[in-house]
PDB file of C-alpha atoms in Angstrom:
ATOM      1  CA  MET A 255    -121.618-205.743  79.626  1.00 56.00           C
ATOM      2  CA  GLY A 256    -123.612-206.775  82.701  1.00 58.00           C
ATOM      3  CA  ASP A 257    -121.449-209.872  83.289  1.00 56.00           C
ATOM      4  CA  THR A 258    -118.299-207.805  82.756  1.00 55.00           C
ATOM      5  CA  MET A 259    -119.301-205.276  85.408  1.00 59.00           C
ATOM      6  CA  LYS A 260    -120.088-208.084  87.855  1.00 56.00           C
ATOM      7  CA  ILE A 261    -116.621-209.564  87.360  1.00 56.00           C
ATOM      8  CA  LEU A 262    -114.960-206.154  87.747  1.00 56.00           C
ATOM      9  CA  ARG A 263    -116.853-205.571  90.982  1.00 60.00           C
ATOM     10  CA  TYR A 264    -115.835-209.024  92.203  1.00 55.00           C
ATOM     11  CA  ILE A 265    -112.138-208.362  91.558  1.00 60.00           C
ATOM     12  CA  PHE A 266    -112.377-204.993  93.310  1.00 59.00           C
ATOM     13  CA  ILE A 267    -114.172-206.472  96.324  1.00 57.00           C
ATOM     14  CA  VAL A 268    -111.667-209.347  96.638  1.00 56.00           C
ATOM     15  CA  ASN A 269    -108.740-206.893  96.724  1.00 58.00           C
ATOM     16  CA  ILE A 270    -110.426-204.668  99.310  1.00 59.00           C
ATOM     17  CA  LEU A 271    -111.381-207.602 101.552  1.00 52.00           C
ATOM     18  CA  PHE A 272    -107.864-209.069 101.484  1.00 54.00           C
ATOM     19  CA  PHE A 273    -106.315-205.691 102.192  1.00 56.00           C
ATOM     20  CA  ASN A 274    -108.674-204.873 105.070  1.00 52.00           C
ATOM     21  CA  LEU A 275    -108.452-208.341 106.608  1.00 49.00           C
ATOM     22  CA  PHE A 276    -104.692-208.462 106.862  1.00 52.00           C
ATOM     23  CA  THR A 277    -104.395-204.810 107.860  1.00 54.00           C
ATOM     24  CA  ILE A 278    -106.687-205.522 110.813  1.00 45.00           C
ATOM     25  CA  VAL A 279    -104.827-208.710 111.729  1.00 46.00           C
ATOM     26  CA  TYR A 280    -101.501-206.919 111.602  1.00 50.00           C
ATOM     27  CA  SER A 281    -102.787-204.003 113.692  1.00 52.00           C
ATOM     28  CA  GLU A 282    -103.948-206.332 116.443  1.00 45.00           C
ATOM     29  CA  ASP A 283    -100.671-208.222 116.389  1.00 50.00           C
ATOM     30  CA  ASN A 284     -98.700-204.984 116.507  1.00 53.00           C
ATOM     31  CA  LYS A 285    -100.606-203.778 119.578  1.00 48.00           C
ATOM     32  CA  GLU A 286     -99.705-206.941 121.462  1.00 45.00           C
ATOM     33  CA  ASN A 287     -96.033-206.837 120.485  1.00 50.00           C
ATOM     34  CA  LYS A 288     -95.199-203.151 120.264  1.00 52.00           C
ATOM     35  CA  GLU A 289     -92.646-203.481 123.046  1.00 41.00           C
ATOM     36  CA  SER A 290     -90.753-206.158 121.134  1.00 45.00           C
ATOM     37  CA  ASN A 291     -88.094-205.393 118.568  1.00 48.00           C
ATOM     38  CA  GLU A 292     -88.174-208.872 117.110  1.00 50.00           C
ATOM     39  CA  LYS A 293     -89.699-209.066 113.631  1.00 58.00           C
ATOM     40  CA  LYS A 294     -91.883-212.103 114.180  1.00 72.00           C
ATOM     41  CA  GLY A 295     -95.466-212.789 113.237  1.00 80.00           C
ATOM     42  CA  PHE A 296     -97.487-210.349 111.178  1.00 84.00           C
ATOM     43  CA  ARG A 297     -95.513-207.317 110.019  1.00 81.00           C
ATOM     44  CA  SER A 298     -96.445-204.045 108.393  1.00 82.00           C
ATOM     45  CA  VAL A 299     -97.033-204.239 104.647  1.00 84.00           C
ATOM     46  CA  LEU A 300     -96.127-200.553 104.308  1.00 83.00           C
ATOM     47  CA  ASP A 301     -92.523-201.097 103.230  1.00 84.00           C
ATOM     48  CA  ASN A 302     -90.781-199.917 100.045  1.00 84.00           C
ATOM     49  CA  ARG A 303     -92.503-202.679  98.054  1.00 86.00           C
ATOM     50  CA  PHE A 304     -96.100-201.944  99.138  1.00 88.00           C
ATOM     51  CA  PHE A 305     -97.537-200.565  95.871  1.00 95.00           C
ATOM     52  CA  SER A 306     -96.291-200.936  92.312  1.00 96.00           C
ATOM     53  CA  ILE A 307     -97.049-200.165  88.690  1.00 97.00           C
ATOM     54  CA  GLY A 308     -95.668-202.646  86.174  1.00 97.00           C
ATOM     55  CA  LEU A 309     -95.216-203.102  82.440  1.00 98.00           C
ATOM     56  CA  PHE A 310     -94.690-206.603  81.028  1.00 95.00           C
ATOM     57  CA  SER A 311     -94.303-208.430  77.754  1.00 97.00           C
ATOM     58  CA  SER A 312     -95.415-212.065  77.612  1.00 97.00           C
ATOM     59  CA  ALA A 313     -95.152-214.818  75.040  1.00 96.00           C
ATOM     60  CA  ASP A 314     -96.865-218.198  75.158  1.00 95.00           C
ATOM     61  CA  SER A 315     -97.894-220.958  72.779  1.00 92.00           C
ATOM     62  CA  ILE A 316    -101.070-219.076  71.744  1.00 94.00           C
ATOM     63  CA  LYS A 317    -100.274-215.356  71.656  1.00 96.00           C
ATOM     64  CA  THR A 318     -98.032-212.452  72.600  1.00 96.00           C
ATOM     65  CA  THR A 319     -99.267-210.023  75.239  1.00 97.00           C
ATOM     66  CA  VAL A 320     -98.504-206.641  76.761  1.00 98.00           C
ATOM     67  CA  ASN A 321     -99.653-206.146  80.371  1.00 97.00           C
ATOM     68  CA  ILE A 322    -100.051-202.976  82.424  1.00 98.00           C
ATOM     69  CA  GLU A 323    -100.489-203.954  86.066  1.00 97.00           C
ATOM     70  CA  PHE A 324    -101.201-202.378  89.432  1.00 97.00           C
ATOM     71  CA  GLY A 325    -100.311-204.264  92.591  1.00 96.00           C
ATOM     72  CA  PHE A 326    -100.043-204.022  96.332  1.00 95.00           C
ATOM     73  CA  LYS A 327     -98.904-206.137  99.260  1.00 93.00           C
ATOM     74  CA  ILE A 328    -101.765-207.619 101.296  1.00 93.00           C
ATOM     75  CA  MET A 329     -99.962-209.746 103.885  1.00 91.00           C
ATOM     76  CA  LYS A 330     -96.530-210.076 105.428  1.00 91.00           C
ATOM     77  CA  TYR A 331     -95.863-212.799 107.994  1.00 90.00           C
ATOM     78  CA  ASN A 332     -92.263-213.273 109.074  1.00 87.00           C
ATOM     79  CA  ASN A 333     -90.513-213.605 105.691  1.00 86.00           C
ATOM     80  CA  PHE A 334     -93.620-214.771 103.823  1.00 92.00           C
ATOM     81  CA  GLN A 335     -95.865-212.394 101.921  1.00 94.00           C
ATOM     82  CA  ILE A 336     -98.885-212.311  99.612  1.00 95.00           C
ATOM     83  CA  LYS A 337     -99.421-209.702  96.910  1.00 96.00           C
ATOM     84  CA  SER A 338    -102.335-208.867  94.647  1.00 97.00           C
ATOM     85  CA  TYR A 339    -101.920-207.680  91.051  1.00 98.00           C
ATOM     86  CA  THR A 340    -104.616-206.529  88.637  1.00 98.00           C
ATOM     87  CA  ALA A 341    -103.562-206.077  85.004  1.00 98.00           C
ATOM     88  CA  VAL A 342    -105.033-204.840  81.750  1.00 98.00           C
ATOM     89  CA  THR A 343    -103.851-207.137  78.947  1.00 98.00           C
ATOM     90  CA  GLY A 344    -103.708-206.721  75.182  1.00 97.00           C
ATOM     91  CA  SER A 345    -102.834-209.738  73.036  1.00 97.00           C
ATOM     92  CA  LYS A 346    -102.223-210.760  69.432  1.00 95.00           C
ATOM     93  CA  ILE A 347    -102.980-214.392  68.623  1.00 94.00           C
ATOM     94  CA  TYR A 348    -100.418-216.146  66.421  1.00 92.00           C
ATOM     95  CA  ASP A 349    -102.097-215.980  62.993  1.00 88.00           C
ATOM     96  CA  ASP A 350    -101.796-214.139  59.702  1.00 80.00           C
ATOM     97  CA  SER A 351    -105.184-212.502  60.198  1.00 82.00           C
ATOM     98  CA  PRO A 352    -104.828-208.863  61.322  1.00 81.00           C
ATOM     99  CA  GLN A 353    -108.126-209.116  63.245  1.00 83.00           C
ATOM    100  CA  MET A 354    -107.202-211.708  65.881  1.00 90.00           C
ATOM    101  CA  TYR A 355    -106.674-209.617  69.007  1.00 94.00           C
ATOM    102  CA  GLN A 356    -107.785-209.920  72.614  1.00 96.00           C
ATOM    103  CA  LEU A 357    -108.353-207.333  75.323  1.00 97.00           C
ATOM    104  CA  GLY A 358    -108.636-208.594  78.876  1.00 97.00           C
ATOM    105  CA  LEU A 359    -108.305-208.173  82.608  1.00 97.00           C
ATOM    106  CA  MET A 360    -106.138-210.427  84.760  1.00 98.00           C
ATOM    107  CA  GLN A 361    -106.112-210.942  88.526  1.00 97.00           C
ATOM    108  CA  LYS A 362    -102.977-212.515  90.000  1.00 98.00           C
ATOM    109  CA  PHE A 363    -101.898-213.423  93.534  1.00 97.00           C
ATOM    110  CA  THR A 364     -98.254-214.082  94.407  1.00 97.00           C
ATOM    111  CA  PHE A 365     -96.950-216.074  97.377  1.00 96.00           C
ATOM    112  CA  GLY A 366     -93.302-215.878  98.299  1.00 93.00           C
ATOM    113  CA  GLY A 367     -90.400-214.477 100.239  1.00 89.00           C
ATOM    114  CA  ASP A 368     -89.810-210.943 101.466  1.00 87.00           C
ATOM    115  CA  ASP A 369     -88.866-208.597  98.618  1.00 87.00           C
ATOM    116  CA  GLU A 370     -88.217-205.410 100.594  1.00 86.00           C
ATOM    117  CA  TYR A 371     -85.233-203.474  99.227  1.00 89.00           C
ATOM    118  CA  LYS A 372     -82.501-203.178 101.874  1.00 88.00           C
ATOM    119  CA  GLY A 373     -79.787-201.170 100.171  1.00 90.00           C
ATOM    120  CA  GLU A 374     -78.363-203.775  97.811  1.00 93.00           C
ATOM    121  CA  ILE A 375     -79.430-205.836  94.813  1.00 92.00           C
ATOM    122  CA  SER A 376     -81.343-208.952  95.814  1.00 92.00           C
ATOM    123  CA  ILE A 377     -83.563-211.607  94.238  1.00 92.00           C
ATOM    124  CA  SER A 378     -86.855-212.751  95.733  1.00 92.00           C
ATOM    125  CA  ARG A 379     -88.747-215.819  94.536  1.00 93.00           C
ATOM    126  CA  TYR A 380     -92.469-216.456  94.482  1.00 96.00           C
ATOM    127  CA  GLY A 381     -95.209-218.661  93.136  1.00 96.00           C
ATOM    128  CA  PHE A 382     -98.363-217.247  91.622  1.00 97.00           C
ATOM    129  CA  ALA A 383    -101.892-218.132  90.562  1.00 97.00           C
ATOM    130  CA  PHE A 384    -104.027-216.123  88.160  1.00 98.00           C
ATOM    131  CA  PHE A 385    -107.296-215.980  86.306  1.00 97.00           C
ATOM    132  CA  SER A 386    -108.317-213.656  83.501  1.00 97.00           C
ATOM    133  CA  PHE A 387    -111.190-212.932  81.183  1.00 96.00           C
ATOM    134  CA  GLY A 388    -111.635-210.726  78.181  1.00 96.00           C
ATOM    135  CA  PHE A 389    -112.923-209.987  74.737  1.00 96.00           C
ATOM    136  CA  LEU A 390    -112.211-211.310  71.249  1.00 95.00           C
ATOM    137  CA  SER A 391    -111.920-208.904  68.333  1.00 93.00           C
ATOM    138  CA  PHE A 392    -112.830-211.527  65.726  1.00 91.00           C
ATOM    139  CA  ASP A 393    -115.604-213.880  64.616  1.00 91.00           C
ATOM    140  CA  PRO A 394    -115.053-217.605  63.893  1.00 89.00           C
ATOM    141  CA  ASP A 395    -114.204-216.784  60.265  1.00 88.00           C
ATOM    142  CA  LYS A 396    -111.452-214.438  61.581  1.00 86.00           C
ATOM    143  CA  SER A 397    -113.262-211.324  60.383  1.00 87.00           C
ATOM    144  CA  GLY A 398    -113.611-208.412  62.781  1.00 85.00           C
ATOM    145  CA  LYS A 399    -116.480-208.061  65.259  1.00 88.00           C
ATOM    146  CA  PHE A 400    -117.562-205.588  67.931  1.00 89.00           C
ATOM    147  CA  LEU A 401    -114.948-206.079  70.645  1.00 89.00           C
ATOM    148  CA  PHE A 402    -117.279-206.233  73.641  1.00 90.00           C
ATOM    149  CA  ALA A 403    -119.808-208.635  72.105  1.00 91.00           C
ATOM    150  CA  SER A 404    -119.819-212.298  73.158  1.00 91.00           C
ATOM    151  CA  PRO A 405    -118.221-214.778  73.183  1.00 92.00           C
ATOM    152  CA  TYR A 406    -115.530-214.040  75.744  1.00 94.00           C
ATOM    153  CA  TYR A 407    -112.372-215.878  76.691  1.00 96.00           C
ATOM    154  CA  TRP A 408    -111.173-217.143  80.063  1.00 96.00           C
ATOM    155  CA  GLU A 409    -107.790-218.204  81.394  1.00 97.00           C
ATOM    156  CA  VAL A 410    -106.593-219.824  84.595  1.00 97.00           C
ATOM    157  CA  GLY A 411    -103.076-220.839  85.520  1.00 96.00           C
ATOM    158  CA  GLY A 412    -100.009-220.373  87.669  1.00 96.00           C
ATOM    159  CA  GLY A 413     -96.249-220.511  87.795  1.00 96.00           C
ATOM    160  CA  ALA A 414     -93.127-219.139  89.455  1.00 96.00           C
ATOM    161  CA  GLY A 415     -91.364-215.799  89.303  1.00 95.00           C
ATOM    162  CA  PHE A 416     -88.209-213.918  90.247  1.00 95.00           C
ATOM    163  CA  ASN A 417     -88.149-210.303  91.380  1.00 94.00           C
ATOM    164  CA  ILE A 418     -84.712-208.706  90.965  1.00 94.00           C
ATOM    165  CA  ASN A 419     -84.609-205.689  93.274  1.00 93.00           C
ATOM    166  CA  VAL A 420     -82.162-203.291  91.656  1.00 94.00           C
ATOM    167  CA  SER A 421     -83.054-200.150  93.630  1.00 94.00           C
ATOM    168  CA  LYS A 422     -85.545-198.819  96.160  1.00 91.00           C
ATOM    169  CA  HIS A 423     -88.100-198.089  93.457  1.00 93.00           C
ATOM    170  CA  VAL A 424     -87.258-200.460  90.597  1.00 96.00           C
ATOM    171  CA  GLY A 425     -87.500-204.207  90.149  1.00 95.00           C
ATOM    172  CA  ILE A 426     -86.949-206.461  87.122  1.00 96.00           C
ATOM    173  CA  VAL A 427     -89.335-209.408  86.933  1.00 97.00           C
ATOM    174  CA  LEU A 428     -89.113-212.800  85.212  1.00 96.00           C
ATOM    175  CA  GLU A 429     -92.036-215.226  85.302  1.00 97.00           C
ATOM    176  CA  PHE A 430     -92.531-218.755  83.966  1.00 96.00           C
ATOM    177  CA  GLY A 431     -95.837-220.554  84.019  1.00 96.00           C
ATOM    178  CA  GLY A 432     -98.790-221.832  82.084  1.00 95.00           C
ATOM    179  CA  GLY A 433    -102.459-222.571  82.199  1.00 96.00           C
ATOM    180  CA  LEU A 434    -105.661-223.170  80.275  1.00 96.00           C
ATOM    181  CA  HIS A 435    -107.238-220.864  77.677  1.00 96.00           C
ATOM    182  CA  LEU A 436    -110.969-221.309  77.087  1.00 94.00           C
ATOM    183  CA  VAL A 437    -113.630-219.838  74.823  1.00 95.00           C
ATOM    184  CA  PRO A 438    -116.967-221.214  76.123  1.00 91.00           C
ATOM    185  CA  ASP A 439    -118.791-223.013  73.288  1.00 90.00           C
ATOM    186  CA  GLY A 440    -115.944-221.977  71.008  1.00 90.00           C
ATOM    187  CA  LYS A 441    -115.850-225.319  69.210  1.00 88.00           C
ATOM    188  CA  GLU A 442    -119.571-225.218  68.464  1.00 90.00           C
ATOM    189  CA  LEU A 443    -119.270-221.622  67.269  1.00 91.00           C
ATOM    190  CA  GLY A 444    -116.408-222.540  64.954  1.00 90.00           C
ATOM    191  CA  TYR A 445    -113.478-220.783  66.639  1.00 91.00           C
ATOM    192  CA  PRO A 446    -109.947-222.165  66.039  1.00 88.00           C
ATOM    193  CA  ALA A 447    -109.086-225.242  68.101  1.00 88.00           C
ATOM    194  CA  LYS A 448    -105.922-223.586  69.438  1.00 87.00           C
ATOM    195  CA  ILE A 449    -107.986-221.250  71.673  1.00 91.00           C
ATOM    196  CA  ASN A 450    -110.694-223.719  72.784  1.00 88.00           C
ATOM    197  CA  LYS A 451    -109.684-225.432  76.033  1.00 88.00           C
ATOM    198  CA  ALA A 452    -106.068-225.083  74.976  1.00 91.00           C
ATOM    199  CA  GLY A 453    -103.180-225.500  77.392  1.00 94.00           C
ATOM    200  CA  PHE A 454    -100.241-223.118  77.140  1.00 95.00           C
ATOM    201  CA  GLY A 455     -96.817-222.348  78.559  1.00 95.00           C
ATOM    202  CA  ARG A 456     -95.882-218.722  79.124  1.00 97.00           C
ATOM    203  CA  MET A 457     -92.792-216.614  79.808  1.00 96.00           C
ATOM    204  CA  SER A 458     -92.966-212.979  80.904  1.00 97.00           C
ATOM    205  CA  ILE A 459     -90.374-210.275  81.396  1.00 97.00           C
ATOM    206  CA  GLY A 460     -90.897-206.744  82.609  1.00 97.00           C
ATOM    207  CA  GLY A 461     -90.370-204.210  85.321  1.00 97.00           C
ATOM    208  CA  ARG A 462     -92.157-202.713  88.299  1.00 96.00           C
ATOM    209  CA  TYR A 463     -91.886-199.267  89.812  1.00 96.00           C
ATOM    210  CA  TYR A 464     -92.536-199.263  93.569  1.00 93.00           C
ATOM    211  CA  PHE A 465     -93.970-196.574  95.822  1.00 85.00           C
TER     212      PHE A 465
END
C-alpha cells in the first residue's frame, strides 16, 4: 500500500501544481490587460466548463471498463486549453473466469479547443494522454486473490476525443485511442499473455456534468 499512497500523492500534487501555476500566470496577465476587452493571451479558466463529474463506459481489446471521473480546467490561452481528469476505473477482462477484474486509478490530460457553452449546441475536439495503475483481483491461475496485493497493472496511452456541448451543464463525450497494458513480471509469474505488455485500442462514450 506504500507505493499506492505515493502514487496517489503524486497525482494530487501534479493537479495542484498545474492549477496554481496557470492561475498565477493568468492573474498576472489579467492585471496587465484589464483595460482591454480583447480576449487574447491567458484567459480565466472559471467558465461554465471549469469543473466536471463524468461517467463513462469503455471497451477495448482487453477489457470493458466503467469510469467515474473528476476534472477541472487548468489553462486557457486564446482558444487553446488544458484540462486534468482523475478517474476511478473498474474493469472486467474478457474471459470466462468470474474472478478476472481490475480496480484502478487513471490520470488524464486533454489538450484542445475552447469548449465553453455559449447558448447553442457545439462540438469541441481535443487530444489526450493518460496513465493509470491498479490492482488485479486474480492470481495467474485465474483464481481470486486479495485485491490490493501485488502484482499491479499499469497503462499508458493517448487518443482523440469529441465533447458535444448540449447545454450549460451537460456534455456528451466520445473518445478513441489506445495504449499499452503492462503487468510487471507478469510473464514470469504466469499471467495471461494478453495483459503482459499488450497493446490495445479503446473506444469510450459517456457524459459530463459541469459546474
